[in-house]
Coordinates of N, CA, C and O in Angstrom, one line a residue:
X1 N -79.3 -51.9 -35.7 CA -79.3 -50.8 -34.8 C -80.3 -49.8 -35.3 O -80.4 -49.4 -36.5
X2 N -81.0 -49.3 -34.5 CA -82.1 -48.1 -34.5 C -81.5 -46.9 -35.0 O -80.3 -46.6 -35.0
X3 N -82.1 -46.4 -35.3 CA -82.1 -45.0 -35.4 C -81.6 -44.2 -34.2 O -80.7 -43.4 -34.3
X4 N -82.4 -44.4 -32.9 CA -82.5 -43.9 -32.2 C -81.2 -44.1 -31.0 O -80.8 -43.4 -30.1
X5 N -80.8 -45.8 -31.4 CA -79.8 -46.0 -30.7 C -78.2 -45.5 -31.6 O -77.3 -45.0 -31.0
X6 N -78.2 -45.8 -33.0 CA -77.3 -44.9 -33.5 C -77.1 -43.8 -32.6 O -76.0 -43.6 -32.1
X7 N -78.4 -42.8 -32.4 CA -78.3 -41.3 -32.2 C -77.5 -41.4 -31.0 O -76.5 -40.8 -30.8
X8 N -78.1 -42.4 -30.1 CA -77.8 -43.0 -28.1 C -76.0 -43.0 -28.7 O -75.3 -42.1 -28.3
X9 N -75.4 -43.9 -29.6 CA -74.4 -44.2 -29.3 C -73.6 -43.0 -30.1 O -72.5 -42.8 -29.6
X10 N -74.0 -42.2 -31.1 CA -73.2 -40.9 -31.6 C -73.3 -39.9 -30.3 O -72.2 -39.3 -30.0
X11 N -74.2 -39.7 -29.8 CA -74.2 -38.7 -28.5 C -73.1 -38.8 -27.7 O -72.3 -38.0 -27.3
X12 N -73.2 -40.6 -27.5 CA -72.1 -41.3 -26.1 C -70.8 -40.6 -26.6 O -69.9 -39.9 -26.0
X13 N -70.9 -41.1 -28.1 CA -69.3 -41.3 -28.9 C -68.8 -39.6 -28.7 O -67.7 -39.3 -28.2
X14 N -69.8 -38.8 -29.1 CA -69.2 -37.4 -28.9 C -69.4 -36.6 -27.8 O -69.1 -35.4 -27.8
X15 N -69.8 -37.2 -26.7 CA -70.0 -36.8 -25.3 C -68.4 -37.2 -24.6 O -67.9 -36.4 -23.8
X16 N -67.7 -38.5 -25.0 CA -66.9 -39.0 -24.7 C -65.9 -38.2 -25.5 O -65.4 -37.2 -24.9
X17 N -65.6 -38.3 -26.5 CA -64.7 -37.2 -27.4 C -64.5 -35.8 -27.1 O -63.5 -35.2 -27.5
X18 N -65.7 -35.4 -26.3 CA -65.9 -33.8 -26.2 C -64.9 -33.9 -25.0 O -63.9 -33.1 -24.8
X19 N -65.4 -35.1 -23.9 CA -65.2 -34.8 -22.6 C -63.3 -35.2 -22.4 O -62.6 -35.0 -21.4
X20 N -63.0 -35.8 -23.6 CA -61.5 -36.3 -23.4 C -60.8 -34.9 -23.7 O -59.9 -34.6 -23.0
X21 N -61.4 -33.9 -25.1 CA -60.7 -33.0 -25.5 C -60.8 -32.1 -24.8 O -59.8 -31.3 -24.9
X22 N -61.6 -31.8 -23.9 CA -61.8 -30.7 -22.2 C -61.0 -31.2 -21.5 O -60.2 -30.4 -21.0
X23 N -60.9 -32.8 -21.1 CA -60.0 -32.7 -20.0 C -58.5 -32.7 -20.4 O -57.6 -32.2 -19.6
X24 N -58.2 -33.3 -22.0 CA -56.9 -32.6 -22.2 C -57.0 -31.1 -22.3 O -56.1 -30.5 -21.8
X25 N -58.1 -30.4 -23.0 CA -57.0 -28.9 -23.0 C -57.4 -28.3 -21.1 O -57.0 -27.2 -20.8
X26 N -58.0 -29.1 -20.3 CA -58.2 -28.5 -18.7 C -56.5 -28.7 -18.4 O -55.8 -27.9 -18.0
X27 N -56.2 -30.1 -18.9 CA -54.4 -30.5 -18.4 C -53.9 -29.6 -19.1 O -53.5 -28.7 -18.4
X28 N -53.8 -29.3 -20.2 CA -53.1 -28.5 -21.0 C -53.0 -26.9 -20.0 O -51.9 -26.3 -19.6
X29 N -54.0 -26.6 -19.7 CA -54.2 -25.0 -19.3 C -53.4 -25.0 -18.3 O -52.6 -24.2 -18.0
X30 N -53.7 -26.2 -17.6 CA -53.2 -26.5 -16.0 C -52.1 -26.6 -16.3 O -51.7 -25.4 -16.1
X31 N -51.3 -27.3 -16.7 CA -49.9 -27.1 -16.6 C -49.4 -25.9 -17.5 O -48.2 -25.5 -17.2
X32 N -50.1 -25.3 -18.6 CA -49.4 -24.1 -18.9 C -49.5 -22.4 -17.9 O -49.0 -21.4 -18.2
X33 N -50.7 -22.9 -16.4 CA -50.7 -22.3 -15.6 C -49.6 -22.6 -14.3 O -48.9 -21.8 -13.7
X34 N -49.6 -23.5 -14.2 CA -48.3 -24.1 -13.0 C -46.7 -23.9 -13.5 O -45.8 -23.8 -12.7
X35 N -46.7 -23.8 -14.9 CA -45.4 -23.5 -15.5 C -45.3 -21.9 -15.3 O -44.2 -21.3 -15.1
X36 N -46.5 -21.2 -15.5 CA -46.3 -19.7 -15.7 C -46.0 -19.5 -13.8 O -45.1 -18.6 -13.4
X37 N -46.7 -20.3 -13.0 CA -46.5 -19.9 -11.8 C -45.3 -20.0 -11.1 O -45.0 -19.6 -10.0
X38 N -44.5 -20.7 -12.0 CA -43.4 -21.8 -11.2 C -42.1 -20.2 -12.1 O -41.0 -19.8 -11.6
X39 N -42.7 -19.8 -13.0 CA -41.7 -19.0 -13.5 C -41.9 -17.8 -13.0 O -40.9 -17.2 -12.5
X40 N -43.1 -17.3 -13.0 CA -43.1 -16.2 -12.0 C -42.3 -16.2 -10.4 O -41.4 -15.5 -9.9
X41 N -42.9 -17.6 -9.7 CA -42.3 -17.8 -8.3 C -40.5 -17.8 -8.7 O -39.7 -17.2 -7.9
X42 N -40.1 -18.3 -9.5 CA -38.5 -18.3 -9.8 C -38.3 -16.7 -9.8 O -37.8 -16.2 -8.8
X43 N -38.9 -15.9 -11.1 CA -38.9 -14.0 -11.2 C -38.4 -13.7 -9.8 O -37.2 -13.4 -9.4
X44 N -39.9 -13.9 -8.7 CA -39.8 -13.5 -7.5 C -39.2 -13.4 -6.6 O -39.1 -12.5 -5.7
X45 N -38.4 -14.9 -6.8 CA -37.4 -15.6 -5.7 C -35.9 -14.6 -5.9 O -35.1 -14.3 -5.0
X46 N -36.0 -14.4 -7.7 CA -34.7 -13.9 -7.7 C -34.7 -12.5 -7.7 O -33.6 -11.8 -7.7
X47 N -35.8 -12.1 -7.7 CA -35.7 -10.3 -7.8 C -35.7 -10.0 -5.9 O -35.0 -9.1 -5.4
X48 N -36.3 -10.8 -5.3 CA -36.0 -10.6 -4.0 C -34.6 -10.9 -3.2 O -34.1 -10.2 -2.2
X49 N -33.8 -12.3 -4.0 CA -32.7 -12.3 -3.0 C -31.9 -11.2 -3.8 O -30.8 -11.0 -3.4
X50 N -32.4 -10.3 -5.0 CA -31.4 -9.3 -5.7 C -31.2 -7.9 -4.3 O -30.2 -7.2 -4.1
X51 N -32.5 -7.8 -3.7 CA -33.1 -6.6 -3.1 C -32.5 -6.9 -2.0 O -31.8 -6.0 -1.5
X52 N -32.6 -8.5 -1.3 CA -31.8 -9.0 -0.2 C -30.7 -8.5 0.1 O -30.5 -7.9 1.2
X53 N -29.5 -8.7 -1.0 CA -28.5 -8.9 -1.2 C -28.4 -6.8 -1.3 O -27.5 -6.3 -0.5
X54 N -28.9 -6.3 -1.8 CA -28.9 -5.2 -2.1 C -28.9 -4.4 -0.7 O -27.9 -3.7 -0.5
X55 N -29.7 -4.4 0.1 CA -30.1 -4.1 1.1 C -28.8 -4.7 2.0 O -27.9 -4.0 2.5
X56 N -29.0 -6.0 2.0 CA -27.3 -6.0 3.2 C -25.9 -5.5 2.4 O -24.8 -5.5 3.0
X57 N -25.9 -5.1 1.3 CA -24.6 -4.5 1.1 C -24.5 -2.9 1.4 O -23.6 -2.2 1.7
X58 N -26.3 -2.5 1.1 CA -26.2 -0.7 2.0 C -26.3 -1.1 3.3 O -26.7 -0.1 4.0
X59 N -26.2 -2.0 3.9 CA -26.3 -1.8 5.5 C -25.1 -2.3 5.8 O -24.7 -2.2 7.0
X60 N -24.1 -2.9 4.8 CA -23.1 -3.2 5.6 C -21.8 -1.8 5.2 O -20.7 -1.7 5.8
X61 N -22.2 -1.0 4.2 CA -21.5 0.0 3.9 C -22.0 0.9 4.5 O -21.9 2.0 4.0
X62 N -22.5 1.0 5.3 CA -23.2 2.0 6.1 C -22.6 1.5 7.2 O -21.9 2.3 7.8
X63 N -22.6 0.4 7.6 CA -21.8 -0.3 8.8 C -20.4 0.5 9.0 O -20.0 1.2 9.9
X64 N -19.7 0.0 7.8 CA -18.4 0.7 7.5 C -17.8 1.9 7.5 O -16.7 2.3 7.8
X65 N -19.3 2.9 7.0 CA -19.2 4.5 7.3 C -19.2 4.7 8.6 O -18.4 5.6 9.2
X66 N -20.1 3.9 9.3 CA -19.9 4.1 11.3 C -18.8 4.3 11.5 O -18.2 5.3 11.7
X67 N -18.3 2.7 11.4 CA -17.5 2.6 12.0 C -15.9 3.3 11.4 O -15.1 3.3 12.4
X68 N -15.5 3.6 10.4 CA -14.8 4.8 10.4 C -15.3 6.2 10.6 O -14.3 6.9 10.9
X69 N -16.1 6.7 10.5 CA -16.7 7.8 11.6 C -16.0 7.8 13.0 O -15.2 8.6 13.6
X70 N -16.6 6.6 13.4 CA -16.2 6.4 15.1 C -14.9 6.2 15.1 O -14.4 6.7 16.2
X71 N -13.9 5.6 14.0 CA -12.6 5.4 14.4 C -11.9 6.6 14.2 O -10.9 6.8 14.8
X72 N -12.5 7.8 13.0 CA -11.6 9.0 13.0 C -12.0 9.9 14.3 O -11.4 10.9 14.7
X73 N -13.3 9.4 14.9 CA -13.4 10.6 16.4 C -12.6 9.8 17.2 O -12.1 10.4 18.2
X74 N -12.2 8.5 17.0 CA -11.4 7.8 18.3 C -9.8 8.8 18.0 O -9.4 9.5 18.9
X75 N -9.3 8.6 17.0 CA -7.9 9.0 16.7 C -8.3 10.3 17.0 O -7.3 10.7 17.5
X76 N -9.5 11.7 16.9 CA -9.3 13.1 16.9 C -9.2 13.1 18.6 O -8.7 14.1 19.2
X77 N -9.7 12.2 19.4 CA -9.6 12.2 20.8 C -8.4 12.1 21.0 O -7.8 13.1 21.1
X78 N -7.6 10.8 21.0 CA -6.9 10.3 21.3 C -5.2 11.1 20.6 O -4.1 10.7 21.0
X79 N -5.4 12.1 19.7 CA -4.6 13.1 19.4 C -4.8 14.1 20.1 O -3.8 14.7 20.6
X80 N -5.9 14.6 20.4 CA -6.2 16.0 21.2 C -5.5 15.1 22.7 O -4.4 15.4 23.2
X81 N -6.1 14.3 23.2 CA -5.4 13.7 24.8 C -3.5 13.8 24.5 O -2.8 14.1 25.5
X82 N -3.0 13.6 23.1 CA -1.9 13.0 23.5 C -1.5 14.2 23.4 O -0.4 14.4 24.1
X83 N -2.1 15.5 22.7 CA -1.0 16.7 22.2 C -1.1 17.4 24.2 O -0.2 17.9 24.8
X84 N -2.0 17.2 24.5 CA -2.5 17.5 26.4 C -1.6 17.2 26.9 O -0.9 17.8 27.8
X85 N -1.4 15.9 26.3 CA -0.2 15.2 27.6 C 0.9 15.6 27.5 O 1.7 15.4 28.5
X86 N 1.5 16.1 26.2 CA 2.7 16.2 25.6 C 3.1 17.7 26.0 O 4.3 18.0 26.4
X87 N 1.9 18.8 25.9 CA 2.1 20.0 26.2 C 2.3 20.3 27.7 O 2.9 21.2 28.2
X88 N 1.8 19.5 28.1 CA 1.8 19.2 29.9 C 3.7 18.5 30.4 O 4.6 18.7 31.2
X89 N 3.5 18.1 29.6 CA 4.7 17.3 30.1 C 6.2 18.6 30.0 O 7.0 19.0 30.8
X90 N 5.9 18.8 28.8 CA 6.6 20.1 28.2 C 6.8 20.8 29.2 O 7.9 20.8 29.8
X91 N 5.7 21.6 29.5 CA 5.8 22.6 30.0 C 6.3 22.3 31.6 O 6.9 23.2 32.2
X92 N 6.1 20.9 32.1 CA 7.1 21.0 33.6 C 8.8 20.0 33.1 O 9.6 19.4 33.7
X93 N 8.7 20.5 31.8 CA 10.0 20.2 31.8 C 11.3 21.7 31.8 O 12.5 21.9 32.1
X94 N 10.2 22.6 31.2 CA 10.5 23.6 31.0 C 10.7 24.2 32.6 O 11.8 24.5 33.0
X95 N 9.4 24.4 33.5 CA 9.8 24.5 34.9 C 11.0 24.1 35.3 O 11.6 24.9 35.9
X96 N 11.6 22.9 35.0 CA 12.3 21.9 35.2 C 14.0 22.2 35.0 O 14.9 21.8 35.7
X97 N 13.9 22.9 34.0 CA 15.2 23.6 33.1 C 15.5 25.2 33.5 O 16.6 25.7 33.3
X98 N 13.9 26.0 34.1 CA 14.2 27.0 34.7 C 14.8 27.0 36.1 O 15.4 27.9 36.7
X99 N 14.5 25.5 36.7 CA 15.1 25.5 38.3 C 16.4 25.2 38.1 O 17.4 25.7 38.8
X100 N 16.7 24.1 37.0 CA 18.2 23.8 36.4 C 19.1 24.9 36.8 O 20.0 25.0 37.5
X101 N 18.5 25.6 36.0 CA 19.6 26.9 35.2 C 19.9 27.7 36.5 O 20.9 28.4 36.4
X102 N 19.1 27.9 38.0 CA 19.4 28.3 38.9 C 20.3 28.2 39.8 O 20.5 29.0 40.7
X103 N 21.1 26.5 39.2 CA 21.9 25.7 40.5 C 23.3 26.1 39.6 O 23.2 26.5 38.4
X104 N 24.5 25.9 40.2 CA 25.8 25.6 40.6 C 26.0 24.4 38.8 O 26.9 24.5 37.9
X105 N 25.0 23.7 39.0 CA 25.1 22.3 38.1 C 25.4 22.7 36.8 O 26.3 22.3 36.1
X106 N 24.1 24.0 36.6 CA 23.9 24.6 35.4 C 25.5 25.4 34.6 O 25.8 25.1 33.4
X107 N 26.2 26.1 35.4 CA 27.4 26.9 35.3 C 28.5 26.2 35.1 O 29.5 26.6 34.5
X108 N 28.3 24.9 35.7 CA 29.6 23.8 35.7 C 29.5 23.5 34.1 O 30.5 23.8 33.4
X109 N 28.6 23.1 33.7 CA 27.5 22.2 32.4 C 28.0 23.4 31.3 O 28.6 23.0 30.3
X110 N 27.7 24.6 31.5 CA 28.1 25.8 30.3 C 29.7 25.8 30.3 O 30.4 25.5 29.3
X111 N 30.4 26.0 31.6 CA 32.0 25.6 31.5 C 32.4 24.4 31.0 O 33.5 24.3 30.4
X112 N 31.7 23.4 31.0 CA 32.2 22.0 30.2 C 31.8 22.0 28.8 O 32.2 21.0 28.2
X113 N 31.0 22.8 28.3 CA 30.6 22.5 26.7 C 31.5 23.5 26.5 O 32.3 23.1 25.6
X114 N 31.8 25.0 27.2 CA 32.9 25.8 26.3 C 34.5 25.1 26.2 O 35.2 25.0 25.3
X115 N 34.7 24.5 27.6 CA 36.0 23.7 27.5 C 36.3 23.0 25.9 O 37.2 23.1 25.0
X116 N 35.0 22.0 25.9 CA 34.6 20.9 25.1 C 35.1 21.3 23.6 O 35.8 20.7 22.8
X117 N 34.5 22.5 23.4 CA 34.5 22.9 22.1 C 36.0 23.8 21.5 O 36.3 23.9 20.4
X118 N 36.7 24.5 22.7 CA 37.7 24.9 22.6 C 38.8 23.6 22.3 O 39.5 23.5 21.3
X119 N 38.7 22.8 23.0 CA 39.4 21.8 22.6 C 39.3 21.1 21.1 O 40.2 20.7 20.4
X120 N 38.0 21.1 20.9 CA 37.7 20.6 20.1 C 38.3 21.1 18.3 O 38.8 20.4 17.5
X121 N 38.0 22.5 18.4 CA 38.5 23.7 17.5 C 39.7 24.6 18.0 O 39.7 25.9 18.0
X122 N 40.5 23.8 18.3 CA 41.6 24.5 19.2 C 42.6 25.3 18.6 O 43.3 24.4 18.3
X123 N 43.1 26.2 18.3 CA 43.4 27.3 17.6 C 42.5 28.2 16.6 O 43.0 29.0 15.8
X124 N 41.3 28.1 16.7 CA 39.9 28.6 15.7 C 39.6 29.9 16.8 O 39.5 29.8 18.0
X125 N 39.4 31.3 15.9 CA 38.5 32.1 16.4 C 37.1 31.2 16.5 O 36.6 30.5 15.6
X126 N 36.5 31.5 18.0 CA 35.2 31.2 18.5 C 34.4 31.9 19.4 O 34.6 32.1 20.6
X127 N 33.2 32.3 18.5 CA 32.6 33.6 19.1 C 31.4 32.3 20.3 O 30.7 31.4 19.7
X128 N 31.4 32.4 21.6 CA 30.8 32.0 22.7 C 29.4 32.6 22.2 O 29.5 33.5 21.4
X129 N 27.9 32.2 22.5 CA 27.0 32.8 22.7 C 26.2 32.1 23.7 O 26.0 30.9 23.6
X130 N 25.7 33.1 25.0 CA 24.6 32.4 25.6 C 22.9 33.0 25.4 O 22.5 33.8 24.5
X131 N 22.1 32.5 26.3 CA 20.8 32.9 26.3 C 20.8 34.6 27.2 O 21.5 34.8 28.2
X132 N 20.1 35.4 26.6 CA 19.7 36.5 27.7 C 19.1 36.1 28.8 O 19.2 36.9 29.8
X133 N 18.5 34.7 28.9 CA 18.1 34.5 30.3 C 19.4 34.4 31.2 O 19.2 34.5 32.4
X134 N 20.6 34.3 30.8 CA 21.7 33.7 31.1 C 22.8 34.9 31.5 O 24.0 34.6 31.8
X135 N 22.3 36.2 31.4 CA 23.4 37.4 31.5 C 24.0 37.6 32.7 O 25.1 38.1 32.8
X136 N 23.3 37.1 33.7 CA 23.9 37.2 35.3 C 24.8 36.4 35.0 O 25.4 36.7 36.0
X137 N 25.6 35.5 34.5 CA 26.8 34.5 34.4 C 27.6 35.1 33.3 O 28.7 34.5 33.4
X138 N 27.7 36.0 32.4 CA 28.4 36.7 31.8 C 29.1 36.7 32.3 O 29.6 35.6 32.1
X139 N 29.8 37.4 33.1 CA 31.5 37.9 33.4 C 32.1 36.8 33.9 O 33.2 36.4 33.5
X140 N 31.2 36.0 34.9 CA 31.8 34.6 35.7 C 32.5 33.4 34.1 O 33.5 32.7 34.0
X141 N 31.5 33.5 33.4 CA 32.1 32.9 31.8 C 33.3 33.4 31.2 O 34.1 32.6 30.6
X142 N 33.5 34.7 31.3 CA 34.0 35.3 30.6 C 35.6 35.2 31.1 O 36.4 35.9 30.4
X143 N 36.1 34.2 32.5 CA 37.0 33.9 32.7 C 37.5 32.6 32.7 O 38.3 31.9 33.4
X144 N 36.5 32.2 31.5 CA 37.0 30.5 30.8 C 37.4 31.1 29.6 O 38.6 30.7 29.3
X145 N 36.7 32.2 28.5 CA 36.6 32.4 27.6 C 36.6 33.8 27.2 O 35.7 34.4 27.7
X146 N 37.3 34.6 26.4 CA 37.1 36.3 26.2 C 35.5 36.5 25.4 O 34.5 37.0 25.7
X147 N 36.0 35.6 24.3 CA 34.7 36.1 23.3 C 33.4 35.4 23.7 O 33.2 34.3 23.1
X148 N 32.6 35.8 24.5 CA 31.3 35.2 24.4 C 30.6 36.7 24.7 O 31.0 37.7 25.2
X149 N 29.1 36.4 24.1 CA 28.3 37.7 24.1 C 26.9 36.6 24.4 O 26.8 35.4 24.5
X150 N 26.1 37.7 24.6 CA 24.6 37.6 24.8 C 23.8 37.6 23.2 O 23.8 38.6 22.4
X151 N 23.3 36.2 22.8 CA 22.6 36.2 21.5 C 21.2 37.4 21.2 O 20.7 37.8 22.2
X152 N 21.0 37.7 20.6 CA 20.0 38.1 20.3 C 19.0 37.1 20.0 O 17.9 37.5 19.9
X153 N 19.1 36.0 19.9 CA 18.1 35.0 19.2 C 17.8 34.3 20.9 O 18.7 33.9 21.6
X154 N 16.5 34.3 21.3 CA 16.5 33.6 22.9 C 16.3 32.2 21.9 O 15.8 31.9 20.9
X155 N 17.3 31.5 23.0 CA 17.5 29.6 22.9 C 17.4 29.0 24.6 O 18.2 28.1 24.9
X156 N 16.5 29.5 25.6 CA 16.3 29.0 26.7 C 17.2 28.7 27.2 O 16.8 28.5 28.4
X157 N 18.7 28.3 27.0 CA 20.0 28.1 28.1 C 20.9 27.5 26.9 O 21.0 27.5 25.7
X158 N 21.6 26.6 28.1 CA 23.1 26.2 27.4 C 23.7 27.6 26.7 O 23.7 28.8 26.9
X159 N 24.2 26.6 25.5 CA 25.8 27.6 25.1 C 25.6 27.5 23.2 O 25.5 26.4 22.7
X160 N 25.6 28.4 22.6 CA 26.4 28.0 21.0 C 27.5 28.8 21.0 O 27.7 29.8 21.6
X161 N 28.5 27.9 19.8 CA 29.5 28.1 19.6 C 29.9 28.4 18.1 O 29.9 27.3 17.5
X162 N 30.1 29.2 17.5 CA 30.2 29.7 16.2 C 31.5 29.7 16.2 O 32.1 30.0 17.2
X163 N 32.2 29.5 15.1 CA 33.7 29.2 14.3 C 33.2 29.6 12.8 O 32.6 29.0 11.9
X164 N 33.7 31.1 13.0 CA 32.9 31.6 11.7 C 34.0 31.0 10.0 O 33.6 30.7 8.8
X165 N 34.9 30.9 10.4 CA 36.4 30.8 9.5 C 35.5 29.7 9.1 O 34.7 30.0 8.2
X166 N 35.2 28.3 9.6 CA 35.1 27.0 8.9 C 33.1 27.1 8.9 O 32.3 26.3 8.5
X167 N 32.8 28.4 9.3 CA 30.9 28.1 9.0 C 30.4 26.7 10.1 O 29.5 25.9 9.8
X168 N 30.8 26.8 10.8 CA 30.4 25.8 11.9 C 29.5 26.3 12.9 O 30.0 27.3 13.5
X169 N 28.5 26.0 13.3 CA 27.5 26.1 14.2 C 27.5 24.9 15.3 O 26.8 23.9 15.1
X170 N 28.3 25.2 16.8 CA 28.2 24.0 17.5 C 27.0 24.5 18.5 O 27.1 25.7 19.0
X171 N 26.0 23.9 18.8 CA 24.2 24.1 19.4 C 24.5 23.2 20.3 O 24.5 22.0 19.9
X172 N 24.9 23.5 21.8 CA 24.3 23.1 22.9 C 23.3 23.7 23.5 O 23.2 23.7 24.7
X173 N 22.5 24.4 22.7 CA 21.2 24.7 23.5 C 20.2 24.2 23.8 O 19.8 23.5 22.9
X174 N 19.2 24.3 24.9 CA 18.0 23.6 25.6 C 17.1 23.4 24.3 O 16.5 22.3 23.9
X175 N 17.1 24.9 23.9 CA 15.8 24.9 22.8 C 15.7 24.2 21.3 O 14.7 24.1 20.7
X176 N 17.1 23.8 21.1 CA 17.6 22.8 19.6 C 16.8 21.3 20.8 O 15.7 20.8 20.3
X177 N 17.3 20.7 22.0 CA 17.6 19.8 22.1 C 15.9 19.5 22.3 O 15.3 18.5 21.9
X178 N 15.2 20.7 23.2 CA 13.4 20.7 23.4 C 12.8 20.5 22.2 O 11.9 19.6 22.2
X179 N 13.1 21.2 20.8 CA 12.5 20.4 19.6 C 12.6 19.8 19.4 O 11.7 19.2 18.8
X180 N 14.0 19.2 19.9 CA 13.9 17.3 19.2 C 13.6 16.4 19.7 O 13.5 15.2 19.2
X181 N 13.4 16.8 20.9 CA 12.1 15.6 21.7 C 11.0 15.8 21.5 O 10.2 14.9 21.3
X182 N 10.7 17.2 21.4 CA 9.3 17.2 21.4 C 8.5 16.6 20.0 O 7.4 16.1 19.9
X183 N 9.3 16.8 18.9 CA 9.3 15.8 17.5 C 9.2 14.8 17.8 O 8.1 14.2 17.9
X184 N 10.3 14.4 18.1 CA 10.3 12.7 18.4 C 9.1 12.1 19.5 O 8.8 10.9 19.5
X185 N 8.6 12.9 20.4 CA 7.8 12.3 21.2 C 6.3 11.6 20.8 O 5.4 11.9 20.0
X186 N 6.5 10.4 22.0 CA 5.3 9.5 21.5 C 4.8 9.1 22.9 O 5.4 9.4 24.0
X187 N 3.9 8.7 22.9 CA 3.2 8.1 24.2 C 2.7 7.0 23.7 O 1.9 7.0 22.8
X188 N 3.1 5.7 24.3 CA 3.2 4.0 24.1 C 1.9 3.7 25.1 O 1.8 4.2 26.2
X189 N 1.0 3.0 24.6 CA 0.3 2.3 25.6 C 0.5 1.0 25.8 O -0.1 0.4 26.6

């Protein structure tokens, strides 16, 4: 071998050597770039479904603030409507109790609770009381019963009956009986 071909075949030999150790560290770079990419793309995938996930839990708590917003203006309606209807109703019940108290029915109804109660406490001092709306029936009462007077406390009609000896309060009046419907009252849909 020549000189010159020695040189021919050391060039080849390290032309080839050079060109194996480039294309491994080109593979080398390459996949230590496709690894960095593939870990970044992983970063990104998961910082995004974090923001995803982030974002529909403020839009769905926001959802929820609506919609209790909207459900306490439903109930502030739907209480203002019912106290309307209740006050309405009331009030032509009360009409209702002032045409009462006008009739024959009314007078029978105060003679059957004082009967009621005399029987009931039958040898008991019992002081009668009616409503001041109720004073035109005074004397006409007053021959079922001696002791009855005009309250000072207005109770819209009927009758109480006090038995002071045993502390007893017997309440047939409108206005005990109009509280306790109007407590109890509901409107069912």
């Amino acid at each position: 071998m020549t000189v010159e071909e020695k040189m021919e075949h050391f060039k080849n030999v390290s032309l080839e050597d050079a060109s194996k150790k480039s294309n491994e560290l080109l593979t080398n770079y390459k996949h230590d770039l496709d690894e960095q990419f593939e870990k970044h793309k992983k970063q990104y995938t998961e910082t995004s479904k974090i923001i995803e996930d982030t974002k529909i839990s403020e839009a769905k708590l926001e959802a929820k603030r609506a919609l209790a917003k909207a459900q306490a203006e439903i109930k502030r309606e739907v209480s203002n409507h019912h106290n309307e209807i209740k006050n309405y109703i009331f009030s032509e019940v009360n009409k209702k109790i002032d045409a009462y108290k006008q009739t024959a029915a009314y007078k029978e109804a105060l003679i059957s609770h004082i009967k009621s109660v005399k029987e009931q406490f039958e040898g008991e001092d019992i002081l009668f009381l009616i409503d001041k709306s109720d004073e035109n029936l005074l004397s006409s009462l007053k021959d079922q019963v001696k002791n009855i007077e005009i309250s000072n406390t207005p109770f819209v009609g009927g009758i109480k009956a006090m038995i002071e000896a045993r502390n007893i309060l017997v309440d047939y009046s409108f206005k005990t009986k109009l509280s306790e419907e109007q407590d109890n009252f509901t409107i069912s849909l």
